[in-house]
Short mmCIF file of C-alpha atoms in Angstrom, two decimals:
data_model
loop_
_atom_site.label_atom_id
_atom_site.label_comp_id
_atom_site.label_asym_id
_atom_site.label_seq_id
_atom_site.Cartn_x
_atom_site.Cartn_y
_atom_site.Cartn_z
CA UNK A 1 63.53 -93.83 10.88
CA UNK A 2 65.25 -94.05 7.64
CA UNK A 3 67.41 -97.18 8.88
CA UNK A 4 63.79 -98.49 9.04
CA UNK A 5 62.74 -97.66 5.81
CA UNK A 6 66.50 -98.89 4.05
CA UNK A 7 65.53 -102.24 5.74
CA UNK A 8 61.88 -102.32 4.37
CA UNK A 9 62.96 -101.52 0.81
CA UNK A 10 65.99 -104.34 1.26
CA UNK A 11 63.87 -106.87 1.69
CA UNK A 12 60.99 -106.08 -0.76
CA UNK A 13 63.81 -105.82 -3.40
CA UNK A 14 65.02 -109.39 -2.29
CA UNK A 15 61.86 -111.12 -2.31
CA UNK A 16 60.29 -109.61 -5.31
CA UNK A 17 63.84 -110.95 -7.25
CA UNK A 18 63.38 -114.72 -5.97
CA UNK A 19 59.71 -114.84 -7.14
CA UNK A 20 60.45 -113.51 -10.29
CA UNK A 21 63.67 -116.18 -10.63
CA UNK A 22 61.34 -119.08 -9.75
CA UNK A 23 58.64 -117.86 -11.82
CA UNK A 24 60.82 -118.27 -14.65
CA UNK A 25 62.88 -121.46 -13.87
CA UNK A 26 66.28 -120.07 -13.08
CA UNK A 27 68.77 -122.17 -11.82
CA UNK A 28 70.72 -119.80 -9.95
CA UNK A 29 69.06 -116.76 -8.81
CA UNK A 30 70.69 -113.55 -9.13
CA UNK A 31 69.98 -111.04 -6.16
CA UNK A 32 70.48 -107.72 -6.88
CA UNK A 33 69.09 -104.75 -5.08
CA UNK A 34 69.60 -101.20 -5.05
CA UNK A 35 67.96 -98.57 -3.78
CA UNK A 36 66.51 -95.97 -6.85
CA UNK A 37 68.84 -93.73 -8.27
CA UNK A 38 67.75 -89.99 -9.49
CA UNK A 39 65.27 -89.72 -12.04
CA UNK A 40 66.46 -89.43 -15.40
CA UNK A 41 65.60 -86.81 -17.95
CA UNK A 42 62.18 -86.51 -19.73
CA UNK A 43 62.43 -88.12 -23.02
CA UNK A 44 60.68 -86.48 -25.83
CA UNK A 45 56.72 -86.43 -26.05
CA UNK A 46 55.21 -89.23 -28.07
CA UNK A 47 52.90 -88.58 -30.99
CA UNK A 48 49.52 -86.96 -30.14
CA UNK A 49 46.68 -90.11 -29.93
CA UNK A 50 43.62 -89.50 -32.02
CA UNK A 51 41.10 -86.76 -30.59
CA UNK A 52 38.82 -88.10 -28.08
CA UNK A 53 34.91 -87.76 -29.33
CA UNK A 54 32.89 -84.84 -28.37
CA UNK A 55 31.47 -84.62 -24.73
CA UNK A 56 27.97 -84.16 -23.82
CA UNK A 57 26.23 -80.51 -24.03
CA UNK A 58 26.41 -79.20 -20.43
CA UNK A 59 23.32 -77.21 -18.88
CA UNK A 60 22.98 -73.83 -19.97
CA UNK A 61 24.45 -71.50 -17.44
CA UNK A 62 22.14 -68.49 -15.84
CA UNK A 63 21.91 -65.03 -17.54
CA UNK A 64 24.77 -62.84 -16.36
CA UNK A 65 23.91 -59.81 -14.22
CA UNK A 66 23.53 -56.19 -15.96
CA UNK A 67 26.30 -53.93 -16.71
CA UNK A 68 26.80 -50.84 -15.26
CA UNK A 69 25.23 -47.86 -16.84
CA UNK A 70 28.41 -46.53 -18.73
CA UNK A 71 29.32 -42.75 -18.10
CA UNK A 72 27.78 -40.00 -20.48
CA UNK A 73 29.90 -39.05 -23.02
CA UNK A 74 30.95 -35.30 -23.99
CA UNK A 75 28.87 -33.23 -25.93
CA UNK A 76 30.41 -32.85 -29.67
CA UNK A 77 30.95 -29.30 -30.95
CA UNK A 78 28.01 -27.87 -33.23
CA UNK A 79 28.97 -28.61 -36.86
CA UNK A 80 29.32 -25.79 -39.64
CA UNK A 81 25.97 -24.71 -41.04
CA UNK A 82 25.09 -26.26 -44.55
CA UNK A 83 24.94 -24.16 -47.51
CA UNK A 84 21.32 -22.80 -48.46
CA UNK A 85 20.14 -25.06 -51.48
CA UNK A 86 19.04 -23.41 -54.55
CA UNK A 87 15.72 -21.51 -54.66
CA UNK A 88 13.06 -24.01 -56.58
CA UNK A 89 10.80 -23.01 -59.48
CA UNK A 90 7.66 -20.52 -59.19
CA UNK A 91 4.96 -23.04 -58.87
CA UNK A 92 1.87 -22.03 -61.21
CA UNK A 93 -0.37 -19.55 -59.91
CA UNK A 94 -3.85 -20.78 -57.81
CA UNK A 95 -7.05 -19.76 -58.50
CA UNK A 96 -8.77 -16.46 -57.51
CA UNK A 97 -10.68 -17.28 -54.14
CA UNK A 98 -14.00 -15.73 -53.26
CA UNK A 99 -13.84 -12.28 -51.68
CA UNK A 100 -14.25 -11.90 -47.51
CA UNK A 101 -16.35 -9.91 -45.69
CA UNK A 102 -16.10 -6.27 -44.93
CA UNK A 103 -13.63 -5.36 -42.39
CA UNK A 104 -14.54 -2.56 -39.68
CA UNK A 105 -14.17 1.26 -40.55
CA UNK A 106 -11.11 2.78 -39.51
CA UNK A 107 -10.22 5.80 -37.04
CA UNK A 108 -11.35 8.92 -38.25
CA UNK A 109 -8.16 10.94 -39.57
CA UNK A 110 -6.77 14.55 -38.53
CA UNK A 111 -8.88 17.31 -39.09
CA UNK A 112 -7.69 19.12 -42.22
CA UNK A 113 -6.29 22.62 -41.95
CA UNK A 114 -8.72 25.59 -42.28
CA UNK A 115 -9.71 26.75 -45.32
CA UNK A 116 -9.29 30.29 -46.70
CA UNK A 117 -11.85 33.00 -45.56
CA UNK A 118 -14.30 33.24 -47.97
CA UNK A 119 -15.84 37.05 -49.27
CA UNK A 120 -17.95 39.09 -46.99
CA UNK A 121 -21.57 39.02 -48.12
CA UNK A 122 -23.86 42.13 -49.29
CA UNK A 123 -25.31 44.12 -45.87
CA UNK A 124 -28.43 42.92 -45.26
CA UNK A 125 -31.45 45.39 -44.74
CA UNK A 126 -32.06 47.00 -41.52
CA UNK A 127 -34.52 44.56 -39.31
CA UNK A 128 -38.02 45.74 -37.69
CA UNK A 129 -37.73 46.60 -33.73
CA UNK A 130 -38.93 43.73 -31.76
CA UNK A 131 -42.12 43.76 -29.19
CA UNK A 132 -40.94 45.01 -25.36
CA UNK A 133 -40.51 42.56 -22.93
CA UNK A 134 -41.82 42.22 -19.74
CA UNK A 135 -41.30 44.62 -16.96
CA UNK A 136 -38.11 43.32 -14.44
CA UNK A 137 -38.55 42.33 -10.77
CA UNK A 138 -36.66 44.61 -8.01
CA UNK A 139 -35.16 42.12 -5.77
CA UNK A 140 -32.37 44.35 -4.06
CA UNK A 141 -33.70 44.06 -0.88
CA UNK A 142 -32.87 40.24 -0.99
CA UNK A 143 -29.40 40.79 -2.08
CA UNK A 144 -28.20 42.44 1.48
CA UNK A 145 -27.11 40.02 3.87
CA UNK A 146 -28.91 40.10 6.91
CA UNK A 147 -26.59 39.20 10.10
CA UNK A 148 -26.91 40.34 13.74
CA UNK A 149 -27.15 38.71 17.34
CA UNK A 150 -27.30 39.73 20.78
CA UNK A 151 -27.27 36.94 23.55
CA UNK A 152 -27.49 36.74 27.38
CA UNK A 153 -26.48 33.97 29.80
CA UNK A 154 -28.45 32.46 32.89
CA UNK A 155 -25.77 30.79 34.78
CA UNK A 156 -22.68 32.02 36.60
CA UNK A 157 -18.98 31.33 36.51
CA UNK A 158 -18.73 28.91 34.02
CA UNK A 159 -16.33 26.41 32.67
CA UNK A 160 -12.75 27.66 31.49
CA UNK A 161 -11.08 26.96 28.14
CA UNK A 162 -14.49 25.75 26.32
CA UNK A 163 -16.83 28.10 24.66
CA UNK A 164 -19.34 30.06 27.33
CA UNK A 165 -22.80 29.08 25.88
CA UNK A 166 -24.96 32.06 25.92
CA UNK A 167 -28.36 30.70 25.80
CA UNK A 168 -30.92 33.43 26.36
CA UNK A 169 -31.07 34.85 22.58
CA UNK A 170 -32.55 38.73 22.40
CA UNK A 171 -31.80 38.34 18.57
CA UNK A 172 -30.48 36.16 15.95
CA UNK A 173 -31.29 37.65 12.45
CA UNK A 174 -30.22 35.26 10.13
CA UNK A 175 -29.61 32.02 12.73
CA UNK A 176 -25.96 31.95 12.37
CA UNK A 177 -25.46 32.08 16.24
CA UNK A 178 -25.79 28.64 18.00
CA UNK A 179 -26.97 28.85 21.54
CA UNK A 180 -26.48 25.24 22.55
CA UNK A 181 -22.79 25.56 21.73
CA UNK A 182 -22.38 29.33 22.22
CA UNK A 183 -20.67 29.81 18.55
CA UNK A 184 -21.03 32.32 15.82
CA UNK A 185 -20.57 30.10 12.12
CA UNK A 186 -20.23 32.70 9.37
CA UNK A 187 -22.06 32.59 6.00
CA UNK A 188 -21.31 35.34 4.65
CA UNK A 189 -17.83 36.82 3.77
CA UNK A 190 -16.63 40.19 4.95
CA UNK A 191 -16.26 42.56 8.18
CA UNK A 192 -18.04 41.84 11.48
CA UNK A 193 -18.07 43.52 14.48
CA UNK A 194 -18.16 41.58 17.87
CA UNK A 195 -18.61 43.10 21.53
CA UNK A 196 -19.26 41.84 25.06
CA UNK A 197 -20.05 43.39 28.13
CA UNK A 198 -19.68 41.05 31.40
CA UNK A 199 -20.83 41.42 34.94
CA UNK A 200 -17.94 40.51 37.33
CA UNK A 201 -18.58 39.34 40.86
CA UNK A 202 -16.63 37.34 43.72
CA UNK A 203 -13.80 36.71 41.24
CA UNK A 204 -11.60 38.00 38.51
CA UNK A 205 -12.27 37.89 35.08
CA UNK A 206 -10.26 36.85 32.28
CA UNK A 207 -12.21 36.39 29.14
CA UNK A 208 -11.44 36.31 25.21
CA UNK A 209 -12.99 36.56 21.87
CA UNK A 210 -11.78 33.44 20.04
CA UNK A 211 -11.85 32.93 16.09
CA UNK A 212 -11.46 29.54 14.92
CA UNK A 213 -9.22 28.42 18.10
CA UNK A 214 -6.73 31.62 18.18
CA UNK A 215 -7.49 34.58 20.23
CA UNK A 216 -8.27 37.81 19.02
CA UNK A 217 -8.47 40.05 21.71
CA UNK A 218 -7.98 39.16 25.63
CA UNK A 219 -9.46 41.44 28.67
CA UNK A 220 -8.58 40.88 32.55
CA UNK A 221 -10.95 42.16 35.26
CA UNK A 222 -9.79 42.42 39.03
CA UNK A 223 -12.51 42.23 41.37
CA UNK A 224 -12.69 44.34 44.38
CA UNK A 225 -15.38 43.22 46.23
CA UNK A 226 -18.25 44.94 44.31
CA UNK A 227 -19.59 44.24 40.94
CA UNK A 228 -17.87 45.19 37.83
CA UNK A 229 -18.23 45.29 34.44
CA UNK A 230 -15.85 44.11 31.97
CA UNK A 231 -15.97 44.79 28.42
CA UNK A 232 -14.56 44.33 24.66
CA UNK A 233 -15.08 44.56 21.30
CA UNK A 234 -13.52 44.46 17.76
CA UNK A 235 -13.77 44.06 13.95
CA UNK A 236 -12.39 41.43 11.52
CA UNK A 237 -12.87 39.81 8.25
CA UNK A 238 -14.52 36.29 8.43
CA UNK A 239 -14.61 33.65 5.71
CA UNK A 240 -17.68 31.45 5.59
CA UNK A 241 -17.66 28.41 7.79
CA UNK A 242 -15.22 30.98 10.31
CA UNK A 243 -16.37 30.08 13.93
CA UNK A 244 -16.48 32.82 16.56
CA UNK A 245 -16.78 32.51 20.31
CA UNK A 246 -15.74 33.87 23.86
CA UNK A 247 -14.31 31.43 26.37
CA UNK A 248 -12.21 32.29 30.04
CA UNK A 249 -8.61 31.67 29.59
CA UNK A 250 -7.29 31.25 33.20
CA UNK A 251 -8.28 28.69 35.76
CA UNK A 252 -10.33 29.94 38.61
CA UNK A 253 -10.50 33.63 36.96
CA UNK A 254 -14.22 33.14 35.76
CA UNK A 255 -15.82 35.82 37.63
CA UNK A 256 -18.69 36.32 35.26
CA UNK A 257 -22.25 36.87 36.83
CA UNK A 258 -25.60 36.72 35.50
CA UNK A 259 -28.96 36.61 37.26
CA UNK A 260 -31.64 34.69 35.15
CA UNK A 261 -34.16 37.57 35.33
CA UNK A 262 -31.76 40.12 34.09
CA UNK A 263 -29.58 40.52 30.58
CA UNK A 264 -26.60 41.82 32.34
CA UNK A 265 -23.81 40.10 30.75
CA UNK A 266 -24.26 40.32 26.94
CA UNK A 267 -22.21 38.87 24.04
CA UNK A 268 -23.13 40.51 20.35
CA UNK A 269 -21.94 40.78 16.78
CA UNK A 270 -23.31 42.03 13.48
CA UNK A 271 -22.18 42.43 9.38
CA UNK A 272 -20.68 45.65 8.85
CA UNK A 273 -20.49 45.06 5.03
CA UNK A 274 -20.36 41.72 2.89
CA UNK A 275 -17.51 40.77 0.62
CA UNK A 276 -18.12 42.96 -2.95
CA UNK A 277 -17.13 40.04 -5.09
CA UNK A 278 -19.69 37.86 -3.26
CA UNK A 279 -22.27 40.36 -3.36
CA UNK A 280 -21.45 40.97 -7.28
CA UNK A 281 -21.89 36.97 -7.72
CA UNK A 282 -25.36 37.34 -6.04
CA UNK A 283 -26.18 39.73 -8.76
CA UNK A 284 -25.44 37.44 -11.18
CA UNK A 285 -28.04 34.33 -10.35
CA UNK A 286 -30.80 37.30 -10.33
CA UNK A 287 -30.15 38.12 -13.95
#
């Protein structure tokens, strides 16, 4: 390939010189043909040409994008407090304003110390005797509390461990025994006496006297096949609203027998004497 390139170059050179010689009218053309040599070194730059004319103004470019928000700077230290300036001159006194409304009264002050006792006055003359008062009414009988009861029962073998309801009232002075509940309820504080006499038949009897849910006395009677009588009694102090009743305290040992036509099973009680402090308070109410 390089050979072919050399031949082409040689022919170009020969024909070019012949045509140049013919054009100049040379008698004997000289054929000079050589391969181009190595480029020489660059010459010194020539002088600058005159400046060219200003070009046309180009189309304005588009607005650039907003830049990113910069980072928050560090907080500066608080500066030193400045010195207080000099006090200004006092201005002229203003005119006196109108008086305001009267304010509310203040709280009363503390009581002052007592003054010294004055001298005793002269003794006055003795007064005359007053008219006699009206005669008082004696109510001594109404001051005595009256409490007494005696009750029987019309049905046999009552339920155990509940108050026995003695529903046949023989005496109920003051109305403090309740035949619907079988309980005596104290109204006057004092010493009371309670007793019971119970006919026993066909079963054993375990019966007790109860005060406010607590047994005060218990009695047991073993039936031997015939009618028998179980009894018990005691005295006790009662406060107002205290409750007293009889009840069977063993299962299946309720041999209490009653004949509707008789009064053979009885529960009784009465007030021996009331509390003296209570009687004194009653007397004050009648003064």
